[in-house]
Amino acid sequence: MQVAEWLETEIMNGHFESDQKVYSQYQLAEMYTINPATAAKGLNLLVEANILYKKRGLGMFVSENAREMIRNKRKNETLRSLVYELVLEAGRLQISEGELIEMIREAREKGEQL
């Protein structure tokens, strides 16, 4: 999972473009000091999600719409889950919707300054 998430982030940050070859399972295994089979699992997760595609004998490449697919996946899975947990915690702490929205605005402003 970590290998797949790292590659997704690299694609989102523009370090890999559409149709560009990504690291091999052996390169990833060396980078992360993990078993090549484990690295291959991370790559295969991205193939199953159509973020990468295989060219027999050549390696794995970034799909044409990879960035958009990753963005949608992270928005619909990760971000929605985080927002849900945030709202639950705000309720437990009796924080008003207005106060929560203000906290989000402040966090966004800080993030934009980085």
mmCIF file of C-alpha atoms in Angstrom:
data_model
loop_
_atom_site.group_PDB
_atom_site.id
_atom_site.type_symbol
_atom_site.label_atom_id
_atom_site.label_comp_id
_atom_site.label_asym_id
_atom_site.label_seq_id
_atom_site.Cartn_x
_atom_site.Cartn_y
_atom_site.Cartn_z
ATOM 1 C CA MET A 1 0.000 0.000 0.000
ATOM 2 C CA GLN A 2 2.799 2.439 0.885
ATOM 3 C CA VAL A 3 4.524 1.856 -2.463
ATOM 4 C CA ALA A 4 1.244 2.444 -4.317
ATOM 5 C CA GLU A 5 0.455 5.587 -2.315
ATOM 6 C CA TRP A 6 3.965 6.934 -2.820
ATOM 7 C CA LEU A 7 3.720 6.415 -6.587
ATOM 8 C CA GLU A 8 0.283 8.036 -6.625
ATOM 9 C CA THR A 9 1.729 11.067 -4.843
ATOM 10 C CA GLU A 10 4.638 11.206 -7.294
ATOM 11 C CA ILE A 11 2.161 11.188 -10.189
ATOM 12 C CA MET A 12 0.022 13.876 -8.519
ATOM 13 C CA ASN A 13 3.119 16.040 -7.970
ATOM 14 C CA GLY A 14 3.999 15.781 -11.665
ATOM 15 C CA HIS A 15 7.122 13.656 -11.238
ATOM 16 C CA PHE A 16 5.637 11.116 -13.646
ATOM 17 C CA GLU A 17 3.630 12.149 -16.697
ATOM 18 C CA SER A 18 1.153 10.173 -18.803
ATOM 19 C CA ASP A 19 2.791 7.309 -20.719
ATOM 20 C CA GLN A 20 6.025 7.716 -18.761
ATOM 21 C CA LYS A 21 7.722 4.614 -17.422
ATOM 22 C CA VAL A 22 7.743 4.239 -13.630
ATOM 23 C CA TYR A 23 10.269 2.477 -11.434
ATOM 24 C CA SER A 24 10.507 -1.298 -11.723
ATOM 25 C CA GLN A 25 9.666 -3.589 -8.830
ATOM 26 C CA TYR A 26 13.405 -4.118 -8.329
ATOM 27 C CA GLN A 27 14.155 -0.378 -8.213
ATOM 28 C CA LEU A 28 11.306 0.141 -5.738
ATOM 29 C CA ALA A 29 12.492 -2.806 -3.649
ATOM 30 C CA GLU A 30 15.947 -1.276 -3.454
ATOM 31 C CA MET A 31 14.573 2.205 -2.633
ATOM 32 C CA TYR A 32 12.374 0.888 0.176
ATOM 33 C CA THR A 33 14.621 -2.031 1.186
ATOM 34 C CA ILE A 34 11.734 -4.441 0.741
ATOM 35 C CA ASN A 35 11.235 -7.698 -1.104
ATOM 36 C CA PRO A 36 10.701 -7.257 -4.871
ATOM 37 C CA ALA A 37 7.484 -9.303 -4.584
ATOM 38 C CA THR A 38 6.155 -6.735 -2.100
ATOM 39 C CA ALA A 39 7.060 -3.897 -4.463
ATOM 40 C CA ALA A 40 5.313 -5.777 -7.283
ATOM 41 C CA LYS A 41 2.133 -5.924 -5.186
ATOM 42 C CA GLY A 42 2.184 -2.135 -4.886
ATOM 43 C CA LEU A 43 2.596 -1.761 -8.638
ATOM 44 C CA ASN A 44 -0.164 -4.281 -9.301
ATOM 45 C CA LEU A 45 -2.568 -2.341 -7.066
ATOM 46 C CA LEU A 46 -2.085 0.608 -9.395
ATOM 47 C CA VAL A 47 -2.514 -1.579 -12.479
ATOM 48 C CA GLU A 48 -5.791 -2.919 -11.064
ATOM 49 C CA ALA A 49 -6.948 0.672 -10.529
ATOM 50 C CA ASN A 50 -5.935 1.527 -14.149
ATOM 51 C CA ILE A 51 -3.483 4.145 -12.899
ATOM 52 C CA LEU A 52 -0.600 2.211 -14.442
ATOM 53 C CA TYR A 53 -0.537 -0.095 -17.435
ATOM 54 C CA LYS A 54 1.894 -2.817 -18.441
ATOM 55 C CA LYS A 55 3.862 -3.048 -21.656
ATOM 56 C CA ARG A 56 5.071 -6.599 -21.931
ATOM 57 C CA GLY A 57 8.838 -6.717 -21.651
ATOM 58 C CA LEU A 58 9.129 -2.952 -21.156
ATOM 59 C CA GLY A 59 7.674 -2.274 -17.718
ATOM 60 C CA MET A 60 4.885 -0.218 -16.196
ATOM 61 C CA PHE A 61 3.706 3.140 -17.467
ATOM 62 C CA VAL A 62 1.434 5.922 -16.225
ATOM 63 C CA SER A 63 -2.059 5.834 -17.704
ATOM 64 C CA GLU A 64 -3.374 8.834 -19.617
ATOM 65 C CA ASN A 65 -5.909 9.927 -16.984
ATOM 66 C CA ALA A 66 -3.920 8.785 -13.937
ATOM 67 C CA ARG A 67 -3.899 12.145 -12.143
ATOM 68 C CA GLU A 68 -7.656 12.544 -12.462
ATOM 69 C CA MET A 69 -8.275 8.963 -11.320
ATOM 70 C CA ILE A 70 -6.028 9.446 -8.279
ATOM 71 C CA ARG A 71 -7.659 12.780 -7.466
ATOM 72 C CA ASN A 72 -11.143 11.249 -7.626
ATOM 73 C CA LYS A 73 -10.094 8.226 -5.596
ATOM 74 C CA ARG A 74 -8.499 10.316 -2.858
ATOM 75 C CA LYS A 75 -11.394 12.752 -2.816
ATOM 76 C CA ASN A 76 -14.063 10.052 -2.618
ATOM 77 C CA GLU A 77 -12.279 7.682 -0.257
ATOM 78 C CA THR A 78 -9.627 9.398 1.818
ATOM 79 C CA LEU A 79 -10.912 12.949 2.057
ATOM 80 C CA ARG A 80 -14.553 12.025 2.694
ATOM 81 C CA SER A 81 -13.465 9.672 5.465
ATOM 82 C CA LEU A 82 -11.291 12.355 7.062
ATOM 83 C CA VAL A 83 -14.113 14.911 6.874
ATOM 84 C CA TYR A 84 -16.540 12.429 8.428
ATOM 85 C CA GLU A 85 -14.144 11.775 11.331
ATOM 86 C CA LEU A 86 -13.557 15.525 11.722
ATOM 87 C CA VAL A 87 -17.285 16.233 11.939
ATOM 88 C CA LEU A 88 -17.780 13.439 14.477
ATOM 89 C CA GLU A 89 -14.948 14.747 16.654
ATOM 90 C CA ALA A 90 -16.273 18.315 16.392
ATOM 91 C CA GLY A 91 -19.651 17.044 17.582
ATOM 92 C CA ARG A 92 -18.080 15.256 20.545
ATOM 93 C CA LEU A 93 -16.266 18.476 21.457
ATOM 94 C CA GLN A 94 -19.442 20.531 20.919
ATOM 95 C CA ILE A 95 -17.801 22.724 18.304
ATOM 96 C CA SER A 96 -20.321 24.647 16.212
ATOM 97 C CA GLU A 97 -20.481 24.340 12.446
ATOM 98 C CA GLY A 98 -19.365 27.965 12.122
ATOM 99 C CA GLU A 99 -16.361 27.414 14.368
ATOM 100 C CA LEU A 100 -15.426 24.263 12.469
ATOM 101 C CA ILE A 101 -15.672 26.066 9.129
ATOM 102 C CA GLU A 102 -13.467 28.849 10.502
ATOM 103 C CA MET A 103 -10.887 26.273 11.620
ATOM 104 C CA ILE A 104 -10.915 24.768 8.118
ATOM 105 C CA ARG A 105 -10.436 28.212 6.550
ATOM 106 C CA GLU A 106 -7.489 28.922 8.853
ATOM 107 C CA ALA A 107 -5.907 25.576 8.043
ATOM 108 C CA ARG A 108 -6.366 26.192 4.318
ATOM 109 C CA GLU A 109 -4.736 29.637 4.591
ATOM 110 C CA LYS A 110 -1.752 28.144 6.431
ATOM 111 C CA GLY A 111 -1.463 25.431 3.781
ATOM 112 C CA GLU A 112 -1.485 28.015 0.996
ATOM 113 C CA GLN A 113 1.352 29.899 2.700
ATOM 114 C CA LEU A 114 3.651 26.855 2.591
#
